[in-house]
PDB file of C-alpha atoms and ligand atoms in Angstrom:
ATOM      1  CA  UNK A   1      -3.386  29.768   8.409  1.00 42.00           C
ATOM      2  CA  UNK A   2      -2.667  32.683  10.780  1.00 46.00           C
ATOM      3  CA  UNK A   3      -6.176  34.045  10.261  1.00 51.00           C
ATOM      4  CA  UNK A   4      -8.113  30.973  11.270  1.00 58.00           C
ATOM      5  CA  UNK A   5      -5.817  30.232  14.174  1.00 68.00           C
ATOM      6  CA  UNK A   6      -2.940  27.846  13.734  1.00 83.00           C
ATOM      7  CA  UNK A   7      -1.785  25.074  16.020  1.00 90.00           C
ATOM      8  CA  UNK A   8       1.470  24.560  14.086  1.00 94.00           C
ATOM      9  CA  UNK A   9       0.507  20.922  14.009  1.00 96.00           C
ATOM     10  CA  UNK A  10      -0.189  18.467  11.233  1.00 97.00           C
ATOM     11  CA  UNK A  11      -1.922  15.090  11.467  1.00 97.00           C
ATOM     12  CA  UNK A  12      -1.014  11.825   9.761  1.00 98.00           C
ATOM     13  CA  UNK A  13      -3.689   9.135   9.391  1.00 97.00           C
ATOM     14  CA  UNK A  14      -2.470   5.585   8.753  1.00 97.00           C
ATOM     15  CA  UNK A  15      -4.477   2.340   8.877  1.00 94.00           C
ATOM     16  CA  UNK A  16      -2.153   0.647  11.383  1.00 93.00           C
ATOM     17  CA  UNK A  17       1.345   1.666  12.480  1.00 95.00           C
ATOM     18  CA  UNK A  18       2.005  -1.997  13.347  1.00 93.00           C
ATOM     19  CA  UNK A  19       2.285  -2.731   9.632  1.00 93.00           C
ATOM     20  CA  UNK A  20       6.051  -2.154   9.093  1.00 94.00           C
ATOM     21  CA  UNK A  21       5.331  -0.103   5.951  1.00 96.00           C
ATOM     22  CA  UNK A  22       4.000   2.797   8.011  1.00 97.00           C
ATOM     23  CA  UNK A  23       6.748   3.614  10.564  1.00 97.00           C
ATOM     24  CA  UNK A  24       9.150   4.692   7.834  1.00 96.00           C
ATOM     25  CA  UNK A  25       6.442   6.773   6.218  1.00 96.00           C
ATOM     26  CA  UNK A  26       5.605   8.390   9.571  1.00 97.00           C
ATOM     27  CA  UNK A  27       9.272   9.072  10.253  1.00 97.00           C
ATOM     28  CA  UNK A  28       9.607  10.907   6.942  1.00 97.00           C
ATOM     29  CA  UNK A  29       6.512  13.023   7.582  1.00 97.00           C
ATOM     30  CA  UNK A  30       7.744  13.917  11.056  1.00 97.00           C
ATOM     31  CA  UNK A  31      11.269  14.769   9.857  1.00 97.00           C
ATOM     32  CA  UNK A  32      10.024  17.172   7.185  1.00 97.00           C
ATOM     33  CA  UNK A  33       7.277  18.840   9.227  1.00 96.00           C
ATOM     34  CA  UNK A  34       9.605  19.251  12.236  1.00 96.00           C
ATOM     35  CA  UNK A  35      12.113  21.011  10.042  1.00 97.00           C
ATOM     36  CA  UNK A  36       9.498  23.684   9.408  1.00 96.00           C
ATOM     37  CA  UNK A  37       8.520  24.061  13.059  1.00 96.00           C
ATOM     38  CA  UNK A  38       5.427  21.854  13.077  1.00 97.00           C
ATOM     39  CA  UNK A  39       4.608  19.130  15.538  1.00 95.00           C
ATOM     40  CA  UNK A  40       2.875  16.045  14.358  1.00 93.00           C
ATOM     41  CA  UNK A  41       0.133  13.779  15.596  1.00 96.00           C
ATOM     42  CA  UNK A  42      -0.365  10.196  14.455  1.00 97.00           C
ATOM     43  CA  UNK A  43      -3.792   8.527  14.163  1.00 97.00           C
ATOM     44  CA  UNK A  44      -4.334   4.812  13.573  1.00 97.00           C
ATOM     45  CA  UNK A  45      -7.637   4.462  11.752  1.00 95.00           C
ATOM     46  CA  UNK A  46      -7.865   0.677  11.235  1.00 92.00           C
ATOM     47  CA  UNK A  47      -9.320   1.583   7.816  1.00 89.00           C
ATOM     48  CA  UNK A  48     -12.471   2.339   9.775  1.00 92.00           C
ATOM     49  CA  UNK A  49     -14.629   5.116   8.381  1.00 91.00           C
ATOM     50  CA  UNK A  50     -16.167   6.239  11.705  1.00 94.00           C
ATOM     51  CA  UNK A  51     -12.744   6.468  13.311  1.00 95.00           C
ATOM     52  CA  UNK A  52     -11.453   8.583  10.428  1.00 93.00           C
ATOM     53  CA  UNK A  53     -14.403  10.982  10.636  1.00 93.00           C
ATOM     54  CA  UNK A  54     -14.125  11.264  14.433  1.00 94.00           C
ATOM     55  CA  UNK A  55     -10.412  12.110  14.196  1.00 95.00           C
ATOM     56  CA  UNK A  56     -11.005  14.544  11.330  1.00 94.00           C
ATOM     57  CA  UNK A  57     -13.669  16.456  13.274  1.00 93.00           C
ATOM     58  CA  UNK A  58     -11.784  16.471  16.572  1.00 94.00           C
ATOM     59  CA  UNK A  59      -8.551  17.667  14.989  1.00 95.00           C
ATOM     60  CA  UNK A  60     -10.310  20.265  12.826  1.00 93.00           C
ATOM     61  CA  UNK A  61     -11.722  21.736  16.050  1.00 91.00           C
ATOM     62  CA  UNK A  62      -8.215  21.865  17.440  1.00 91.00           C
ATOM     63  CA  UNK A  63      -7.143  23.894  14.362  1.00 91.00           C
ATOM     64  CA  UNK A  64      -4.709  21.335  13.005  1.00 95.00           C
ATOM     65  CA  UNK A  65      -3.004  23.022  10.037  1.00 96.00           C
ATOM     66  CA  UNK A  66      -3.139  20.110   7.613  1.00 96.00           C
ATOM     67  CA  UNK A  67      -3.886  16.427   7.149  1.00 97.00           C
ATOM     68  CA  UNK A  68      -1.839  13.718   5.475  1.00 97.00           C
ATOM     69  CA  UNK A  69      -4.069  10.726   4.966  1.00 96.00           C
ATOM     70  CA  UNK A  70      -3.653   7.099   4.006  1.00 96.00           C
ATOM     71  CA  UNK A  71      -7.305   6.260   3.583  1.00 92.00           C
ATOM     72  CA  UNK A  72      -9.577   3.872   1.727  1.00 85.00           C
ATOM     73  CA  UNK A  73     -12.896   5.141   3.005  1.00 86.00           C
ATOM     74  CA  UNK A  74     -12.814   8.925   2.622  1.00 86.00           C
ATOM     75  CA  UNK A  75     -14.511  10.715  -0.284  1.00 80.00           C
ATOM     76  CA  UNK A  76     -14.631  14.408  -1.009  1.00 81.00           C
ATOM     77  CA  UNK A  77     -18.112  14.798   0.480  1.00 82.00           C
ATOM     78  CA  UNK A  78     -16.749  13.789   3.894  1.00 84.00           C
ATOM     79  CA  UNK A  79     -14.354  16.689   3.817  1.00 83.00           C
ATOM     80  CA  UNK A  80     -16.805  19.559   3.432  1.00 83.00           C
ATOM     81  CA  UNK A  81     -16.290  20.779   7.001  1.00 83.00           C
ATOM     82  CA  UNK A  82     -12.539  20.406   6.933  1.00 88.00           C
ATOM     83  CA  UNK A  83     -10.984  23.804   6.378  1.00 88.00           C
ATOM     84  CA  UNK A  84      -7.288  22.801   6.443  1.00 93.00           C
ATOM     85  CA  UNK A  85      -5.422  21.438   3.426  1.00 95.00           C
ATOM     86  CA  UNK A  86      -5.350  17.690   2.871  1.00 95.00           C
ATOM     87  CA  UNK A  87      -3.052  15.434   0.916  1.00 96.00           C
ATOM     88  CA  UNK A  88      -3.579  11.732   0.383  1.00 96.00           C
ATOM     89  CA  UNK A  89      -0.589   9.478   0.201  1.00 96.00           C
ATOM     90  CA  UNK A  90      -0.081   5.892  -0.840  1.00 95.00           C
ATOM     91  CA  UNK A  91      -3.782   5.625  -1.747  1.00 93.00           C
ATOM     92  CA  UNK A  92      -5.643   8.174  -3.816  1.00 92.00           C
ATOM     93  CA  UNK A  93      -9.218   9.094  -2.962  1.00 85.00           C
ATOM     94  CA  UNK A  94     -10.194  11.993  -5.166  1.00 87.00           C
ATOM     95  CA  UNK A  95      -8.867  13.620  -8.305  1.00 90.00           C
ATOM     96  CA  UNK A  96      -9.437  16.998  -6.584  1.00 91.00           C
ATOM     97  CA  UNK A  97      -7.186  16.224  -3.643  1.00 93.00           C
ATOM     98  CA  UNK A  98      -3.420  16.197  -4.089  1.00 95.00           C
ATOM     99  CA  UNK A  99      -1.723  12.851  -3.711  1.00 96.00           C
ATOM    100  CA  UNK A 100       1.627  11.084  -3.622  1.00 98.00           C
ATOM    101  CA  UNK A 101       1.531   7.448  -4.669  1.00 97.00           C
ATOM    102  CA  UNK A 102       3.638   4.987  -6.623  1.00 98.00           C
ATOM    103  CA  UNK A 103       2.819   3.548 -10.008  1.00 97.00           C
ATOM    104  CA  UNK A 104       0.952   0.583  -8.537  1.00 98.00           C
ATOM    105  CA  UNK A 105      -0.403  -0.831 -11.779  1.00 98.00           C
ATOM    106  CA  UNK A 106       2.989  -0.794 -13.455  1.00 98.00           C
ATOM    107  CA  UNK A 107       4.655  -2.354 -10.397  1.00 98.00           C
ATOM    108  CA  UNK A 108       2.057  -5.130 -10.316  1.00 98.00           C
ATOM    109  CA  UNK A 109       2.496  -5.742 -14.023  1.00 98.00           C
ATOM    110  CA  UNK A 110       6.242  -6.013 -13.496  1.00 98.00           C
ATOM    111  CA  UNK A 111       5.817  -8.448 -10.582  1.00 98.00           C
ATOM    112  CA  UNK A 112       3.484 -10.714 -12.559  1.00 98.00           C
ATOM    113  CA  UNK A 113       5.548 -10.567 -15.735  1.00 98.00           C
ATOM    114  CA  UNK A 114       8.624 -11.428 -13.688  1.00 98.00           C
ATOM    115  CA  UNK A 115       6.957 -14.611 -12.392  1.00 98.00           C
ATOM    116  CA  UNK A 116       6.094 -15.487 -15.969  1.00 98.00           C
ATOM    117  CA  UNK A 117       9.641 -14.801 -17.128  1.00 98.00           C
ATOM    118  CA  UNK A 118      11.111 -17.255 -14.596  1.00 98.00           C
ATOM    119  CA  UNK A 119       8.819 -19.980 -15.918  1.00 97.00           C
ATOM    120  CA  UNK A 120       5.735 -19.921 -13.651  1.00 98.00           C
ATOM    121  CA  UNK A 121       2.787 -21.414 -15.502  1.00 97.00           C
ATOM    122  CA  UNK A 122      -0.100 -20.654 -13.137  1.00 97.00           C
ATOM    123  CA  UNK A 123       0.085 -17.407 -11.257  1.00 98.00           C
ATOM    124  CA  UNK A 124      -2.415 -16.385  -8.582  1.00 98.00           C
ATOM    125  CA  UNK A 125      -2.919 -13.021  -6.888  1.00 98.00           C
ATOM    126  CA  UNK A 126      -3.796 -12.200  -3.284  1.00 98.00           C
ATOM    127  CA  UNK A 127      -5.456  -8.772  -3.264  1.00 98.00           C
ATOM    128  CA  UNK A 128      -5.459  -5.973  -0.727  1.00 96.00           C
ATOM    129  CA  UNK A 129      -8.695  -4.429   0.595  1.00 93.00           C
ATOM    130  CA  UNK A 130     -11.146  -3.785  -2.237  1.00 91.00           C
ATOM    131  CA  UNK A 131     -11.700  -0.197  -1.133  1.00 90.00           C
ATOM    132  CA  UNK A 132      -8.040   0.876  -1.407  1.00 93.00           C
ATOM    133  CA  UNK A 133      -7.132   2.515  -4.728  1.00 94.00           C
ATOM    134  CA  UNK A 134      -3.655   0.982  -4.734  1.00 96.00           C
ATOM    135  CA  UNK A 135      -5.066  -2.492  -4.221  1.00 97.00           C
ATOM    136  CA  UNK A 136      -7.410  -2.022  -7.209  1.00 97.00           C
ATOM    137  CA  UNK A 137      -4.478  -0.812  -9.305  1.00 97.00           C
ATOM    138  CA  UNK A 138      -2.311  -3.790  -8.297  1.00 98.00           C
ATOM    139  CA  UNK A 139      -5.133  -6.135  -9.332  1.00 98.00           C
ATOM    140  CA  UNK A 140      -5.382  -4.341 -12.691  1.00 98.00           C
ATOM    141  CA  UNK A 141      -1.632  -4.756 -13.200  1.00 98.00           C
ATOM    142  CA  UNK A 142      -1.870  -8.481 -12.501  1.00 98.00           C
ATOM    143  CA  UNK A 143      -4.799  -8.803 -14.922  1.00 98.00           C
ATOM    144  CA  UNK A 144      -2.927  -6.851 -17.623  1.00 98.00           C
ATOM    145  CA  UNK A 145      -0.479  -9.756 -17.755  1.00 98.00           C
ATOM    146  CA  UNK A 146      -2.644 -12.838 -17.198  1.00 98.00           C
ATOM    147  CA  UNK A 147      -6.174 -12.160 -18.404  1.00 97.00           C
ATOM    148  CA  UNK A 148      -5.738 -13.666 -21.879  1.00 96.00           C
ATOM    149  CA  UNK A 149      -3.732 -16.692 -20.725  1.00 97.00           C
ATOM    150  CA  UNK A 150      -5.503 -19.998 -21.427  1.00 97.00           C
ATOM    151  CA  UNK A 151      -4.995 -21.201 -17.855  1.00 96.00           C
ATOM    152  CA  UNK A 152      -6.373 -18.064 -16.249  1.00 97.00           C
ATOM    153  CA  UNK A 153      -9.386 -18.485 -13.980  1.00 94.00           C
ATOM    154  CA  UNK A 154     -11.059 -16.081 -11.547  1.00 96.00           C
ATOM    155  CA  UNK A 155     -10.388 -18.576  -8.728  1.00 96.00           C
ATOM    156  CA  UNK A 156      -6.801 -17.397  -8.961  1.00 98.00           C
ATOM    157  CA  UNK A 157      -7.781 -13.981  -7.591  1.00 98.00           C
ATOM    158  CA  UNK A 158      -8.168 -14.136  -3.844  1.00 98.00           C
ATOM    159  CA  UNK A 159      -9.478 -11.406  -1.510  1.00 97.00           C
ATOM    160  CA  UNK A 160      -7.118 -10.220   1.220  1.00 96.00           C
ATOM    161  CA  UNK A 161      -6.873  -7.172   3.462  1.00 93.00           C
ATOM    162  CA  UNK A 162      -3.147  -6.284   3.636  1.00 94.00           C
ATOM    163  CA  UNK A 163      -2.894  -8.183   6.928  1.00 93.00           C
ATOM    164  CA  UNK A 164      -0.820 -11.226   7.809  1.00 93.00           C
ATOM    165  CA  UNK A 165      -3.550 -13.339   9.358  1.00 92.00           C
ATOM    166  CA  UNK A 166      -6.048 -13.361   6.512  1.00 92.00           C
ATOM    167  CA  UNK A 167      -3.389 -14.135   3.934  1.00 96.00           C
ATOM    168  CA  UNK A 168      -2.192 -17.122   5.943  1.00 96.00           C
ATOM    169  CA  UNK A 169      -5.701 -18.517   5.915  1.00 95.00           C
ATOM    170  CA  UNK A 170      -6.702 -17.758   2.325  1.00 97.00           C
ATOM    171  CA  UNK A 171      -3.392 -19.078   1.011  1.00 97.00           C
ATOM    172  CA  UNK A 172      -3.811 -22.408   2.768  1.00 97.00           C
ATOM    173  CA  UNK A 173      -7.206 -22.681   1.180  1.00 96.00           C
ATOM    174  CA  UNK A 174      -6.007 -21.645  -2.277  1.00 97.00           C
ATOM    175  CA  UNK A 175      -2.986 -23.937  -2.363  1.00 97.00           C
ATOM    176  CA  UNK A 176      -4.997 -26.889  -1.102  1.00 96.00           C
ATOM    177  CA  UNK A 177      -7.605 -26.414  -3.846  1.00 96.00           C
ATOM    178  CA  UNK A 178      -5.173 -25.592  -6.644  1.00 96.00           C
ATOM    179  CA  UNK A 179      -2.069 -27.678  -6.259  1.00 94.00           C
ATOM    180  CA  UNK A 180      -0.748 -26.565  -9.647  1.00 95.00           C
ATOM    181  CA  UNK A 181      -0.263 -22.902  -8.737  1.00 97.00           C
ATOM    182  CA  UNK A 182       3.445 -22.226  -9.054  1.00 97.00           C
ATOM    183  CA  UNK A 183       3.566 -18.432  -8.768  1.00 98.00           C
ATOM    184  CA  UNK A 184       1.944 -15.978  -6.376  1.00 98.00           C
ATOM    185  CA  UNK A 185       1.891 -12.216  -6.643  1.00 98.00           C
ATOM    186  CA  UNK A 186       0.840 -10.895  -3.239  1.00 98.00           C
ATOM    187  CA  UNK A 187      -0.440  -7.308  -2.936  1.00 98.00           C
ATOM    188  CA  UNK A 188       1.815  -6.452   0.020  1.00 98.00           C
ATOM    189  CA  UNK A 189       4.805  -7.894   1.868  1.00 98.00           C
ATOM    190  CA  UNK A 190       3.036  -8.486   5.155  1.00 97.00           C
ATOM    191  CA  UNK A 191       0.576 -10.809   3.398  1.00 97.00           C
ATOM    192  CA  UNK A 192       3.476 -12.400   1.513  1.00 98.00           C
ATOM    193  CA  UNK A 193       5.012 -13.333   4.874  1.00 98.00           C
ATOM    194  CA  UNK A 194       1.664 -14.992   5.670  1.00 97.00           C
ATOM    195  CA  UNK A 195       2.033 -16.912   2.398  1.00 98.00           C
ATOM    196  CA  UNK A 196       5.503 -18.166   3.409  1.00 98.00           C
ATOM    197  CA  UNK A 197       4.035 -19.427   6.697  1.00 97.00           C
ATOM    198  CA  UNK A 198       1.045 -21.048   4.975  1.00 97.00           C
ATOM    199  CA  UNK A 199       3.322 -22.850   2.501  1.00 97.00           C
ATOM    200  CA  UNK A 200       5.487 -24.055   5.367  1.00 96.00           C
ATOM    201  CA  UNK A 201       2.457 -25.492   7.141  1.00 96.00           C
ATOM    202  CA  UNK A 202       1.524 -27.369   3.932  1.00 96.00           C
ATOM    203  CA  UNK A 203       5.100 -28.636   3.540  1.00 96.00           C
ATOM    204  CA  UNK A 204       5.467 -26.774   0.264  1.00 96.00           C
ATOM    205  CA  UNK A 205       8.913 -25.547  -0.618  1.00 97.00           C
ATOM    206  CA  UNK A 206       9.448 -21.953  -1.592  1.00 98.00           C
ATOM    207  CA  UNK A 207      10.889 -21.224  -4.112  1.00 98.00           C
ATOM    208  CA  UNK A 208      11.230 -24.793  -5.487  1.00 97.00           C
ATOM    209  CA  UNK A 209       7.497 -25.485  -5.770  1.00 97.00           C
ATOM    210  CA  UNK A 210       6.113 -21.971  -5.553  1.00 98.00           C
ATOM    211  CA  UNK A 211       7.643 -18.577  -6.330  1.00 98.00           C
ATOM    212  CA  UNK A 212       6.338 -15.682  -4.237  1.00 98.00           C
ATOM    213  CA  UNK A 213       6.664 -11.961  -4.863  1.00 98.00           C
ATOM    214  CA  UNK A 214       5.328  -9.231  -2.561  1.00 98.00           C
ATOM    215  CA  UNK A 215       4.954  -5.454  -2.801  1.00 98.00           C
ATOM    216  CA  UNK A 216       6.367  -2.716  -0.489  1.00 98.00           C
ATOM    217  CA  UNK A 217       9.965  -3.658   0.342  1.00 98.00           C
ATOM    218  CA  UNK A 218       9.557  -3.551   4.126  1.00 97.00           C
ATOM    219  CA  UNK A 219      12.674  -4.560   6.126  1.00 96.00           C
ATOM    220  CA  UNK A 220      10.864  -7.664   7.425  1.00 96.00           C
ATOM    221  CA  UNK A 221      11.218  -9.218   3.954  1.00 97.00           C
ATOM    222  CA  UNK A 222      14.995  -9.366   4.437  1.00 97.00           C
ATOM    223  CA  UNK A 223      14.728 -11.461   7.574  1.00 97.00           C
ATOM    224  CA  UNK A 224      12.258 -14.168   6.517  1.00 98.00           C
ATOM    225  CA  UNK A 225      13.341 -17.607   5.335  1.00 96.00           C
ATOM    226  CA  UNK A 226      13.465 -17.445   2.387  1.00 98.00           C
ATOM    227  CA  UNK A 227      13.980 -13.699   2.032  1.00 98.00           C
ATOM    228  CA  UNK A 228      11.228 -12.042   0.045  1.00 98.00           C
ATOM    229  CA  UNK A 229      11.371 -10.965  -3.589  1.00 98.00           C
ATOM    230  CA  UNK A 230       9.380  -7.762  -3.793  1.00 98.00           C
ATOM    231  CA  UNK A 231       8.422  -4.566  -5.548  1.00 98.00           C
ATOM    232  CA  UNK A 232      10.223  -1.907  -3.545  1.00 98.00           C
ATOM    233  CA  UNK A 233       8.387   1.336  -2.907  1.00 98.00           C
ATOM    234  CA  UNK A 234      10.448   4.444  -2.049  1.00 98.00           C
ATOM    235  CA  UNK A 235       8.667   4.586   1.319  1.00 98.00           C
ATOM    236  CA  UNK A 236      10.611   7.407   2.947  1.00 98.00           C
ATOM    237  CA  UNK A 237      10.430   9.523  -0.190  1.00 98.00           C
ATOM    238  CA  UNK A 238       6.640   9.057  -0.452  1.00 98.00           C
ATOM    239  CA  UNK A 239       6.279  10.410   3.095  1.00 98.00           C
ATOM    240  CA  UNK A 240       8.674  13.291   2.670  1.00 98.00           C
ATOM    241  CA  UNK A 241       7.186  14.420  -0.667  1.00 98.00           C
ATOM    242  CA  UNK A 242       3.684  14.335   0.801  1.00 98.00           C
ATOM    243  CA  UNK A 243       4.808  16.422   3.776  1.00 97.00           C
ATOM    244  CA  UNK A 244       6.548  18.949   1.508  1.00 97.00           C
ATOM    245  CA  UNK A 245       3.483  19.317  -0.704  1.00 97.00           C
ATOM    246  CA  UNK A 246       1.212  19.697   2.328  1.00 97.00           C
ATOM    247  CA  UNK A 247       3.406  22.473   3.730  1.00 96.00           C
ATOM    248  CA  UNK A 248       3.228  24.244   0.359  1.00 96.00           C
ATOM    249  CA  UNK A 249      -0.564  23.884   0.422  1.00 95.00           C
ATOM    250  CA  UNK A 250      -0.705  25.334   3.932  1.00 95.00           C
ATOM    251  CA  UNK A 251       1.230  28.417   2.786  1.00 94.00           C
ATOM    252  CA  UNK A 252      -0.506  28.674  -0.605  1.00 93.00           C
ATOM    253  CA  UNK A 253      -3.999  27.181  -0.363  1.00 87.00           C
ATOM    254  CA  UNK A 254      -4.812  28.423  -3.854  1.00 88.00           C
ATOM    255  CA  UNK A 255      -2.120  26.167  -5.333  1.00 90.00           C
ATOM    256  CA  UNK A 256      -3.233  23.675  -7.983  1.00 92.00           C
ATOM    257  CA  UNK A 257      -3.897  20.039  -7.192  1.00 94.00           C
ATOM    258  CA  UNK A 258      -0.790  17.875  -7.693  1.00 94.00           C
ATOM    259  CA  UNK A 259      -0.707  14.109  -8.225  1.00 96.00           C
ATOM    260  CA  UNK A 260       2.807  12.754  -7.901  1.00 97.00           C
ATOM    261  CA  UNK A 261       3.582   9.187  -8.878  1.00 97.00           C
ATOM    262  CA  UNK A 262       6.934   7.755  -7.801  1.00 97.00           C
ATOM    263  CA  UNK A 263       8.654   4.738  -9.332  1.00 97.00           C
ATOM    264  CA  UNK A 264       9.029   1.249  -7.846  1.00 98.00           C
ATOM    265  CA  UNK A 265      11.878  -1.254  -8.271  1.00 98.00           C
ATOM    266  CA  UNK A 266      11.813  -5.034  -8.428  1.00 98.00           C
ATOM    267  CA  UNK A 267      14.175  -6.603  -5.862  1.00 98.00           C
ATOM    268  CA  UNK A 268      15.041 -10.263  -6.482  1.00 98.00           C
ATOM    269  CA  UNK A 269      15.607 -12.293  -3.346  1.00 98.00           C
ATOM    270  CA  UNK A 270      15.173 -15.962  -2.421  1.00 98.00           C
ATOM    271  CA  UNK A 271      11.404 -16.500  -2.555  1.00 98.00           C
ATOM    272  CA  UNK A 272      11.473 -16.741  -6.358  1.00 98.00           C
ATOM    273  CA  UNK A 273      13.481 -19.084  -8.551  1.00 97.00           C
ATOM    274  CA  UNK A 274      13.762 -19.804 -12.254  1.00 96.00           C
ATOM    275  CA  UNK A 275      12.094 -23.072 -13.261  1.00 88.00           C
ATOM    276  CA  UNK A 276      14.060 -25.531 -15.397  1.00 76.00           C
TER     277      UNK A 276
HETATM  278  O1  RIB B 301       1.503  -2.852   3.610  1.00 61.73           O
HETATM  279  C1  RIB B 301       0.690  -1.750   3.629  1.00 61.73           C
HETATM  280  C2  RIB B 301       0.103  -1.482   2.318  1.00 61.73           C
HETATM  281  O2  RIB B 301      -0.747  -0.458   2.510  1.00 61.73           O
HETATM  282  C3  RIB B 301       1.142  -1.082   1.327  1.00 61.73           C
HETATM  283  O3  RIB B 301       1.175  -1.895   0.235  1.00 61.73           O
HETATM  284  C4  RIB B 301       0.927   0.318   1.050  1.00 61.73           C
HETATM  285  O4  RIB B 301       1.059   0.646  -0.282  1.00 61.73           O
HETATM  286  C5  RIB B 301      -0.353   0.623   1.776  1.00 61.73           C
HETATM  287  O5  RIB B 301      -1.405   1.021   1.015  1.00 61.73           O
END
């Protein structure tokens, strides 16, 4: 990086730092890059393609040494003019670009199978944005468990966007139409909090009438009533591994592409309950 001029700076792109999943990730990236003498700039992209491209071009001109990206809209062809190394984290966007993710499909399978194991008979899924690789994998994991069940119907798969507001609205709609749903696997915790609020507004008791499991393990899930059962991602570790790999790529650009997949853990809390 000395030859093309180095700013000793790396950039992290996240959809929205207000989602409590991302501060811990950002903290990890900053801790690791700081240790090696880099400063760090944070960009909120709102999952918006134009914003991502604008940031990429502007920061490439400023000779940023590397990019760590959580993105659902970038493909390889958008990166032709980017000369610095890139790593994707949390979501994968190309097999030719290194990534750090968790095993989303397996985690989703575990979440859905857990609902089944505690006696839920009709389990619905609220998805993340259709463009995000991890959201597609979580949907696949859900389908792995339910697709051959006699009760299964495509109405039980509901589009979401990883945000609180939409999940509140779609859940109210879903639970009003399908009063027999007794289990919900929600693609992230923030939407699962929206589900708790929607159930409250319909006077439905969680976990007595409906068991809810999220994905992420953000601290917010500990403070809700009821507290949230979830699939815990090793958030800090995802960020620190991505930063380490990026720094290796900056020093050795010829290094082979690496795809690291970290493990998730199911955490049982109060939003799920065994049915008698
Ligand atoms: O809550 C934010 C979501 O976006 C998480 O599930 C994470 O995996 C990211 O993709």
